Coordinates of C-alpha atoms in Angstrom, one line a residue:
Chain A
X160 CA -57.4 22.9 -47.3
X161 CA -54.8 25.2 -46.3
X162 CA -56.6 26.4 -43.5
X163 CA -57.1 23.2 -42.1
X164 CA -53.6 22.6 -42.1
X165 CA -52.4 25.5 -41.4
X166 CA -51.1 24.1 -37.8
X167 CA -49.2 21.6 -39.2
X168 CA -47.8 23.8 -41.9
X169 CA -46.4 25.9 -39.1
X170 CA -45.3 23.0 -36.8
X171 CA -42.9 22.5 -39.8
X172 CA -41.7 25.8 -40.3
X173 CA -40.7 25.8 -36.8
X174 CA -39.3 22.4 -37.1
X175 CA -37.2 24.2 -40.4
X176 CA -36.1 27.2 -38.3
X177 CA -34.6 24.8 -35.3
X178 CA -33.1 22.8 -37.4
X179 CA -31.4 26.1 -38.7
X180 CA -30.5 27.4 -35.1
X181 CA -28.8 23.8 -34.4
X182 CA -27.0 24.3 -37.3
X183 CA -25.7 27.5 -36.6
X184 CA -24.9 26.5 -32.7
X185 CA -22.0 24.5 -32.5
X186 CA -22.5 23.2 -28.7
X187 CA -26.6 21.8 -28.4
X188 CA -27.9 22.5 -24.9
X189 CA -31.4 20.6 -25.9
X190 CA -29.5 17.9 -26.8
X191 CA -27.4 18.0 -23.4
X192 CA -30.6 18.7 -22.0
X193 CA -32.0 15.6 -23.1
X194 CA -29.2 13.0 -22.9
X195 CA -28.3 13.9 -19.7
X196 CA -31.9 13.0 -18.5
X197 CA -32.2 10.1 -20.2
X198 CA -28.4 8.6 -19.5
X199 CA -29.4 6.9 -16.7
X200 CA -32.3 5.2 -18.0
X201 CA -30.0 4.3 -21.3
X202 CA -27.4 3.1 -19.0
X203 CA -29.6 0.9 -17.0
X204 CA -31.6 -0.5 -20.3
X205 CA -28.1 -1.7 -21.7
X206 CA -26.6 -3.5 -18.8
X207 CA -30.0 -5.1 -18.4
X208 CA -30.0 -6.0 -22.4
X209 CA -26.4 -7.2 -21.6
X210 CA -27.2 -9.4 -19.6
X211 CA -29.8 -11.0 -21.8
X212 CA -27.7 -11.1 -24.7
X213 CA -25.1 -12.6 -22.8
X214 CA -27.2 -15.5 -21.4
X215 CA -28.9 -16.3 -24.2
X216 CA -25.5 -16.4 -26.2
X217 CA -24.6 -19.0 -22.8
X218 CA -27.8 -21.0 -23.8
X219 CA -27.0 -21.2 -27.4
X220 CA -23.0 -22.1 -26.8
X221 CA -24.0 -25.2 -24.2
X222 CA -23.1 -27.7 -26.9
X223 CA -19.9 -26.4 -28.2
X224 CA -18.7 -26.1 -24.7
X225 CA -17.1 -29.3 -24.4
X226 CA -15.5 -28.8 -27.6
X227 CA -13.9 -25.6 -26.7
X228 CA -13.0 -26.8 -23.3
X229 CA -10.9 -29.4 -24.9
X230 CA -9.2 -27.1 -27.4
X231 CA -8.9 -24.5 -24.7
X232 CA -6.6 -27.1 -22.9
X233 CA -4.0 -27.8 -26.0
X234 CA -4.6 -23.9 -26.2
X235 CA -3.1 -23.3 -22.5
X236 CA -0.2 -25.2 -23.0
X237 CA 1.0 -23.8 -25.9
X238 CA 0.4 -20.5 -24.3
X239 CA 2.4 -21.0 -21.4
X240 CA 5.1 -21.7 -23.5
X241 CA 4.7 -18.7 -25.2
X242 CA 4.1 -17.0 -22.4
X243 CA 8.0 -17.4 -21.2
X244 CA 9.0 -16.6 -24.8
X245 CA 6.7 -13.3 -24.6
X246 CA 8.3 -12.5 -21.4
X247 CA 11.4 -11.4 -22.7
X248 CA 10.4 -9.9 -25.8
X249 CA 8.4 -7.5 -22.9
X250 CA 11.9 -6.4 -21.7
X251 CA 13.1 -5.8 -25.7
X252 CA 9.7 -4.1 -26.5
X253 CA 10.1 -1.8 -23.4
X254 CA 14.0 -0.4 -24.6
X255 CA 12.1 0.0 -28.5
X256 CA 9.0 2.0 -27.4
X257 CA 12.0 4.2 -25.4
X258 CA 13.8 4.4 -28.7
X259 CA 11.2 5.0 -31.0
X260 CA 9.3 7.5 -29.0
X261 CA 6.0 5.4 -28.6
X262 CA 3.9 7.0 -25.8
X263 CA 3.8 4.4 -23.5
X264 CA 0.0 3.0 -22.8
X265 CA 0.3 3.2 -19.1
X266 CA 1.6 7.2 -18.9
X267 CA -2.1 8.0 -20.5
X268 CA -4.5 9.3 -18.1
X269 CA -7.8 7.5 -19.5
X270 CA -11.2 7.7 -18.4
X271 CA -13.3 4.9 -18.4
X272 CA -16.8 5.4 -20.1
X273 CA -19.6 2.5 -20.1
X274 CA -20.9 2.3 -24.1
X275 CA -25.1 3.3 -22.8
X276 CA -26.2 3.9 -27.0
X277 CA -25.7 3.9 -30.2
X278 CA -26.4 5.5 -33.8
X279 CA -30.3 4.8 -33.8
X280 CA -30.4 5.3 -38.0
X281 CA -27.6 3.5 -38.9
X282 CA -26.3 6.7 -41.2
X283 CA -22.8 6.8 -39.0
X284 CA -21.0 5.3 -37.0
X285 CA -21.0 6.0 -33.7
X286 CA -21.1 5.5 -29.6
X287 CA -22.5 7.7 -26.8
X288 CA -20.8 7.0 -23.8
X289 CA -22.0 8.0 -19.9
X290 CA -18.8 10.5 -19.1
X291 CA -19.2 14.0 -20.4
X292 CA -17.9 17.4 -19.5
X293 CA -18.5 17.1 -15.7
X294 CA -15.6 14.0 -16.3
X295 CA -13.3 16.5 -18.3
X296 CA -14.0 15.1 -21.6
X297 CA -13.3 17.2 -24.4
X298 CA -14.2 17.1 -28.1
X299 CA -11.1 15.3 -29.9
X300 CA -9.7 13.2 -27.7
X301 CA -8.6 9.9 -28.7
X302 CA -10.6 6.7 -27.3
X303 CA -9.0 3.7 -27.2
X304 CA -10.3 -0.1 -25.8
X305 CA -7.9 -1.6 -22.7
X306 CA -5.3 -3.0 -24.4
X307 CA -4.0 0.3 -26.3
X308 CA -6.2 -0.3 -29.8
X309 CA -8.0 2.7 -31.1
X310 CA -11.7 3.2 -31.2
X311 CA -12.6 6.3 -32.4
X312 CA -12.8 9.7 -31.0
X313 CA -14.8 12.4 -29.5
X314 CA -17.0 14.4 -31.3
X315 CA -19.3 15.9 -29.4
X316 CA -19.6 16.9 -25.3
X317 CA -22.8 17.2 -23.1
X318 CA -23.0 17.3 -19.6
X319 CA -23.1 14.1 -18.5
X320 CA -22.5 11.9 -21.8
X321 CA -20.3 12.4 -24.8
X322 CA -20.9 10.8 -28.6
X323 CA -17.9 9.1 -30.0
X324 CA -17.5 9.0 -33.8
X325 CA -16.1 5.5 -34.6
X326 CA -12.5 5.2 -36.8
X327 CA -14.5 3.1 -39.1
X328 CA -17.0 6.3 -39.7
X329 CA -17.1 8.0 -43.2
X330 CA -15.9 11.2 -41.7
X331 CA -13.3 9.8 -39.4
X332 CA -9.7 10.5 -40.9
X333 CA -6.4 9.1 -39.0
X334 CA -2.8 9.6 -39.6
X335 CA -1.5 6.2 -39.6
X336 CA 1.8 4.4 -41.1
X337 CA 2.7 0.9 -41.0
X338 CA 4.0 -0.9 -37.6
X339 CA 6.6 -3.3 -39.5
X340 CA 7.9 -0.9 -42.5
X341 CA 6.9 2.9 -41.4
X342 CA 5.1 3.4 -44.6
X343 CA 2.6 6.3 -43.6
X344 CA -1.0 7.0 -45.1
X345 CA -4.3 8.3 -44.2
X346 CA -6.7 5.5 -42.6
X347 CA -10.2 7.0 -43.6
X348 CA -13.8 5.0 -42.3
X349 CA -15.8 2.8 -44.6
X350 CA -19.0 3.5 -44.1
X351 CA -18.8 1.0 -40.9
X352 CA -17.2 -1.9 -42.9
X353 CA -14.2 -1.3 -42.0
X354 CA -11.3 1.5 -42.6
X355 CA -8.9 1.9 -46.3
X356 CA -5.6 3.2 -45.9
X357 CA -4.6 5.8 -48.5
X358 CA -2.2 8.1 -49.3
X359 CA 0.4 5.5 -49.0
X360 CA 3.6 7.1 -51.1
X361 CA 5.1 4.3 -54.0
X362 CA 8.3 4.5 -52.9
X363 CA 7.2 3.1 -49.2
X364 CA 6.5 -0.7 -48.5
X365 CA 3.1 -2.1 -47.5
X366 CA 2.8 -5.8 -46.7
X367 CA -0.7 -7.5 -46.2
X368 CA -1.0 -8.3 -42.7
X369 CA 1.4 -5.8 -41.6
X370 CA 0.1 -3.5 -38.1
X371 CA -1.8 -0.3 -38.7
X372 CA -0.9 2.3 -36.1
X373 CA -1.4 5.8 -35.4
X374 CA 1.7 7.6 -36.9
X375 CA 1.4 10.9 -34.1
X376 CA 1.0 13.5 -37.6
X377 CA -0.8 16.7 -36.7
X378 CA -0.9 15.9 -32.6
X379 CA -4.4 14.5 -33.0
X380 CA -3.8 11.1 -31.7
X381 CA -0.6 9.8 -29.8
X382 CA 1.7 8.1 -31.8
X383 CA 1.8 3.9 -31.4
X384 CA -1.9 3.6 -30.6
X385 CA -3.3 -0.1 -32.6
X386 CA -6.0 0.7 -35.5
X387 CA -6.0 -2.8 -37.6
X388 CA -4.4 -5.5 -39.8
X389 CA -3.9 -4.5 -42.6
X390 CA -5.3 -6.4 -45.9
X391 CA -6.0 -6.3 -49.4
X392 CA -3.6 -4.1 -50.9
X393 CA -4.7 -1.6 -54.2
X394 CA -3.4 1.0 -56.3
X395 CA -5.8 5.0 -55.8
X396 CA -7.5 5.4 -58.9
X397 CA -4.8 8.0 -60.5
X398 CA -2.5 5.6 -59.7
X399 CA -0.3 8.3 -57.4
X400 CA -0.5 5.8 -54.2
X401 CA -0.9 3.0 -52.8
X402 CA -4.2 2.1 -50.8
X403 CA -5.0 -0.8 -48.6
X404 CA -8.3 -2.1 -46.7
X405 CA -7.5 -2.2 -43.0
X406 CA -9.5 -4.5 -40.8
X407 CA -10.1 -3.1 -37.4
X408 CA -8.7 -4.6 -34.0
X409 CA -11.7 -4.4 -32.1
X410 CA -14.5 -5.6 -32.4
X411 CA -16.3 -2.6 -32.3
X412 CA -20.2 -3.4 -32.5
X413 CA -19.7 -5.2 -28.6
X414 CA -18.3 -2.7 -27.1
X415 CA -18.8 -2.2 -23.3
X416 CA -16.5 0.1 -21.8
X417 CA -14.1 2.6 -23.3
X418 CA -11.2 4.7 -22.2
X419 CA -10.9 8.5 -23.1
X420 CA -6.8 9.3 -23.6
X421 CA -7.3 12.9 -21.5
X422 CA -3.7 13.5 -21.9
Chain B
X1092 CA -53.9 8.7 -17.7
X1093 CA -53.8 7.8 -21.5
X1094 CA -51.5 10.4 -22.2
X1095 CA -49.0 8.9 -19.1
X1096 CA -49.6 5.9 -21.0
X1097 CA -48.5 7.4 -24.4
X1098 CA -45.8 9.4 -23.0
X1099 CA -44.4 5.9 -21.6
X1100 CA -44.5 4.4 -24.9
X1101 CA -42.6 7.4 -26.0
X1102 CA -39.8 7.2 -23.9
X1103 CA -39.8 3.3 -24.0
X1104 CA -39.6 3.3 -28.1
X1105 CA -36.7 5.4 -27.8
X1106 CA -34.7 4.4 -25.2
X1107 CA -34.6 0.7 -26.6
X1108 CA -33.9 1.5 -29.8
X1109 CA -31.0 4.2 -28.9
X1110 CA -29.9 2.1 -26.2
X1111 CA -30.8 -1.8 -26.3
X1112 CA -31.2 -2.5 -29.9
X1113 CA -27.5 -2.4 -30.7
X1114 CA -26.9 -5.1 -28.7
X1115 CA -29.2 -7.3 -30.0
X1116 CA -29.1 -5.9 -34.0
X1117 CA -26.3 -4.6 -36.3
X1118 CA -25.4 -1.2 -36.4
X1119 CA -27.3 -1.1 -40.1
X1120 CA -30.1 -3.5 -39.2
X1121 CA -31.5 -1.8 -36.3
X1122 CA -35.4 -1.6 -36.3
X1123 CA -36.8 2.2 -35.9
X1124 CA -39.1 1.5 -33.0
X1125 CA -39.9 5.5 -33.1
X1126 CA -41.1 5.1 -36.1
X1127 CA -43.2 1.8 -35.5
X1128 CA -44.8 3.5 -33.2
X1129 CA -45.4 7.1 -35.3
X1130 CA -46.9 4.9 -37.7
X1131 CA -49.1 2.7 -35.3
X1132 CA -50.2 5.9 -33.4
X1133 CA -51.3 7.7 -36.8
X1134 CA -53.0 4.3 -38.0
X1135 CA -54.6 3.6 -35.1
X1136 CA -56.2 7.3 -33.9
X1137 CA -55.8 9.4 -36.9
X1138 CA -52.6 12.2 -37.0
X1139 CA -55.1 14.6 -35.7
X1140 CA -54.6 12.8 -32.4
X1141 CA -51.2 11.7 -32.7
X1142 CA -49.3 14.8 -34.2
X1143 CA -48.2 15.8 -30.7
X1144 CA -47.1 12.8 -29.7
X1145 CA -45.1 12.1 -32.8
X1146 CA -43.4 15.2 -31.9
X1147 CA -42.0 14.3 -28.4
X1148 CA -40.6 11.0 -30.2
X1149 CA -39.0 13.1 -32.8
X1150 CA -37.3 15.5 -29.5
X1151 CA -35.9 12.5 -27.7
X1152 CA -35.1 10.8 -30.9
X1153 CA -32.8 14.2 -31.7
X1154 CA -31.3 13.7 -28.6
X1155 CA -29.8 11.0 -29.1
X1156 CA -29.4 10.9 -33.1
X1157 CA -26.1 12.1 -35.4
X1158 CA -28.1 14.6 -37.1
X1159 CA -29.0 18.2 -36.1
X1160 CA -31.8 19.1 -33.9
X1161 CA -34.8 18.8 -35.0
X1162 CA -33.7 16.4 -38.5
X1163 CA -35.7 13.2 -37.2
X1164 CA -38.4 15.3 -35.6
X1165 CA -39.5 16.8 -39.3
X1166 CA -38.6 13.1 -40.3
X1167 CA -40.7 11.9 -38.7
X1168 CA -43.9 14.5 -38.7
X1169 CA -43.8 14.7 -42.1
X1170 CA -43.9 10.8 -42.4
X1171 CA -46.7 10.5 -40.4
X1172 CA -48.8 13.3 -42.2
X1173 CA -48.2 11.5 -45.5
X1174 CA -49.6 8.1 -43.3
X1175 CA -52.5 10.0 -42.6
X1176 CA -53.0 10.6 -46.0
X1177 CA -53.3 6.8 -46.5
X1178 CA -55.5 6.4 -43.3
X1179 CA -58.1 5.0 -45.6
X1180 CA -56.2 1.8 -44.1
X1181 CA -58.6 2.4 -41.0
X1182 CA -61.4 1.6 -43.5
X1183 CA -60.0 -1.8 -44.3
X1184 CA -59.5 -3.3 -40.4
X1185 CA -62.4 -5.8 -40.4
X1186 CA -60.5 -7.7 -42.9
X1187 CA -57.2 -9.1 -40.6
X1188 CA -55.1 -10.3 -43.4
X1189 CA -55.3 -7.5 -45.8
X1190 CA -54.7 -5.0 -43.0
X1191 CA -51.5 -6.4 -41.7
X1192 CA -50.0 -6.4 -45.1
X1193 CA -51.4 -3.0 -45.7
X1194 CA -49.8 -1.9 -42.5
X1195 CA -46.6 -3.4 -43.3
X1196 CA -46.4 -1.8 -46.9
X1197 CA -47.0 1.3 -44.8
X1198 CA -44.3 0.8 -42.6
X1199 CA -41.7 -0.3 -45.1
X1200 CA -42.5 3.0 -47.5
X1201 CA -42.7 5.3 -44.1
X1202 CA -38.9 3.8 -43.2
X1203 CA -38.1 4.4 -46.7
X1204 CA -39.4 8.0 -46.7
X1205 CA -38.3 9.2 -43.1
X1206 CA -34.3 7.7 -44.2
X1207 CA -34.7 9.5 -47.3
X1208 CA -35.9 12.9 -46.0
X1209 CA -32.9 12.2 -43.6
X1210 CA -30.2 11.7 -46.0
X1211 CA -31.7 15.0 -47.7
X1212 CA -31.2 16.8 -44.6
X1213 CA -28.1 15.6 -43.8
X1214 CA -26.8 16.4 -47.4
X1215 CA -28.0 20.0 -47.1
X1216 CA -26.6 20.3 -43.7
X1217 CA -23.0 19.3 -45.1
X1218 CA -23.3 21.8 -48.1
X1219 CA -24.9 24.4 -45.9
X1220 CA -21.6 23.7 -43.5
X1221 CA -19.2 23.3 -46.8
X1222 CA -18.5 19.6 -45.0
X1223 CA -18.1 16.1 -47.5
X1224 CA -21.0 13.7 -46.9
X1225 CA -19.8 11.6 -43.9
X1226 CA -23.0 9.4 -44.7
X1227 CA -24.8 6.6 -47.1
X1228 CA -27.7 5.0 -47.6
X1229 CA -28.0 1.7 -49.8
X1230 CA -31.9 1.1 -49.8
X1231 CA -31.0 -1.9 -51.9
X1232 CA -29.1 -3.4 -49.6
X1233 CA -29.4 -6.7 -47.6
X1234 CA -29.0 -4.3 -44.3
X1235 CA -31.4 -2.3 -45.4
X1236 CA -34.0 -4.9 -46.4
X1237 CA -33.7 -6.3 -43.1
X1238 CA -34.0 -3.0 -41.6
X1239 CA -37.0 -2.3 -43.2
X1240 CA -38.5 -6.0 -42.0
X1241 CA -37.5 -5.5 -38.3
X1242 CA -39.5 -2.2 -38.5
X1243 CA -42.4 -3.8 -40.0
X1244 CA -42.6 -6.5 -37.5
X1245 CA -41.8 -3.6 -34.8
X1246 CA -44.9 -2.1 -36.5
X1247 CA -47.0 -5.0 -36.3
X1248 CA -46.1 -5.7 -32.6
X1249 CA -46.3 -2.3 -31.6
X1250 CA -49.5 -1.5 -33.1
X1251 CA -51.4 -4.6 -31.3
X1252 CA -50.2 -3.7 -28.1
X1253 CA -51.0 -0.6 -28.3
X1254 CA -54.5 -1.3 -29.5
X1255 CA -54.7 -3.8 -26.3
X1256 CA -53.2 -1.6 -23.9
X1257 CA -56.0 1.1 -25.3
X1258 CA -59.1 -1.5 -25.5
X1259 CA -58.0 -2.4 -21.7
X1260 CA -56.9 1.1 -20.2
X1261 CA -59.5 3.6 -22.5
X1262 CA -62.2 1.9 -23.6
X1263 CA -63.5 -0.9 -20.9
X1264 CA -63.7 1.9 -17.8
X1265 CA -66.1 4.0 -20.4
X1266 CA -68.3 0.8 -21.3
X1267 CA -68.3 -0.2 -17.3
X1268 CA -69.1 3.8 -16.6
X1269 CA -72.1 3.8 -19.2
X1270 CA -73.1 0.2 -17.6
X1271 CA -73.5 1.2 -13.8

């Protein structure tokens, strides 16, 4: 019986002692190896798949078009109204982001990555993206969607494709505060339902449906970059802080392309 | 030119699941088309046969997986070694009806088994590391239930046309051969 599995037996010890290796190497060349052979073919699958999704979504929406056209008129007139209101709250929001130190979005220099996979398992939450090392992509730089909202970060580097760990990941950990009253907290990941804002001292004030933003604590992340809404609002279980569920602003199972904050 | 064929459904497997089941699936509900085909290859030619194989989808599966090198590879060799303990299913293949559920109860425990095995890696890799758990699995979950269904329907699907693909490819040039 042994004998006659002898090969397996050792297939499995090997298995144990890479596993041990990978564990003990922080950077995984096999791994780079791998991905970077395969990215094209990933990339290419998902703009293919894309594309399918997209037109059978077309096919399914035919109906509702009509509808939405006609709502999407009333919709265009009330936004070109607010459009001339927005216009000078621009030139107000401008002189606050000066006073309040806000790293203004358009200083960053990002680097646009095309989402080409995803956590196969389902265990975390996360992106691999098709700009790596040979891009200057680092591990822990901030990734964020066009419009300034936060996505999630870079965990880990390979040649030609990098793996970003979403904010809405168990291990992910931000230093956040609130947009309207400042109150600042610790927006952890949900297992990939969403993100809870802890930490949140009494004495500060949390309102539900207040901003969630990246507070700039510890240098990780620039200050002022979008993470949610926040909602439900709950006391920790000693009672010490205040905690709060925080929806994210993206939607982050359709992303597409994302930008790296290199500096 | 049946291993080319294998090594194709190798790479296929996991490049659509790493790559174009997300868009079509939730994160959580994504079928493990590695696996589908680990189990159908073990079912269908015995792990003696298939052992290799399973290991290649296991190495590109790494790639491309949260967990350390080599997790989903002794995932999923180990899984199909217990399958092939349960091969007796090849016995049973004259009768259609009780096969398919027999292969889908074998799918659904060989998910079941592989995320378990995986959890228990990734729980010894975050106390081997002194890391919290950044992970969890619900297995009685409405996610996870459909999880498990996708795969056996992956399982189902890739078994018959991999049992096609070899009738066509394998077997009919041997019976012409022995013909002429």
């Amino acid at each position: 019986m042994l004998r006659k599995n002898a090969k397996y037996i050792l297939v499995v010890f090997v298995l144990f002692v890479i596993i041990f290796i990978s564990l003990r190497a922080g950077d995984n060349p096999a791994k780079g190896f791998v991905l970077g052979v395969s990215s094209p073919f990933l990339k290419t699958f998902r703009i293919f798949s894309g594309g399918v999704s997209g037109f059978f979504d077309f096919l399914g929406s035919i109906g509702e078009l009509k509808g939405e056209n006609e709502k999407l008129v009333a919709q265009n007139q009330s936004l070109l109204a607010e459009n001339n209101r927005l216009k000078g709250i621009e030139k107000e929001n401008q002189f606050l982001r000066q006073q309040l130190d806000l790293a203004p979005r358009k200083n960053f220099e990002l680097e646009a990555g095309f989402v080409i996979g995803q956590d196969p398992q389902g265990f975390g939450n996360y992106l691999l993206i098709d700009k790596g090392e040979s891009a200057g992509i680092k591990t822990g730089m901030p990734v964020i969607v066009s419009n300034g909202i936060l996505v999630g970060r870079v965990s880990e580097v390979y040649g030609s494709t990098s793996r970003i760990t979403l904010v809405t990941d168990p291990g992910s950990a931000i230093n956040a505060e609130s947009q309207e009253t400042g109150a600042k907290g610790i927006a952890k990941g949900e297992y990939g339902l969403g993100l809870k804002m802890d930490m949140v001292s009494q004495a500060d004030i949390l309102n539900e449906g207040d901003m969630a933003i990246t507070s700039g604590l510890g240098g990780e992340f620039p200050r002022g970059l979008t993470i949610g809404k926040i909602g439900r609002l709950g006391q920790s279980a000693d009672n010490l802080f205040q905690e709060a569920s925080v929806v994210p602003a993206a939607d982050l199972s359709s992303l597409r392309i994302v930008f790296v904050i290199k500096k | 030119m049946k291993n080319f064929v294998l090594f194709i459904f190798c790479v296929l497997a996991v490049l659509l699941q790493l790559s174009v089941a997300g868009v079509f699936f939730s994160a959580r509900r994504i079928p493990d088309l590695a696996l589908a085909l680990a189990v159908a290859l073990v079912v269908a030619q015995g792990f003696k046969k298939s052992w290799k194989w399973i290991l290649l989808l296991g190495v590109l599966f790494d790639a491309g997986a949260g967990t350390s090198f080599g997790m989903a590879t002794l995932a999923l060799f180990l899984v199909g070694w217990i399958v092939s303990g349960v091969a007796k299913i090849a016995d049973i293949r004259s009768k259609k009806y009780f096969f398919v559920v027999s292969l889908a109860a074998v799918a659904a425990f060989s998910e079941t088994a592989k995320d378990l095995l995986l959890l228990a890696g990734l729980k010894m890799r975050a106390n081997y590391l002194q890391e919290p758990l950044a992970t969890a699995l619900n297995i009685f979950s409405l996610d996870y239930f459909l999880k498990i269904a996708y795969t056996i329907l992956a399982t189902c699907a890739v078994y018959y046309i991999f049992r096609r693909v070899s009738r066509k490819l394998f077997l009919e040039p041997v019976r012409l051969a022995k013909k002429y």
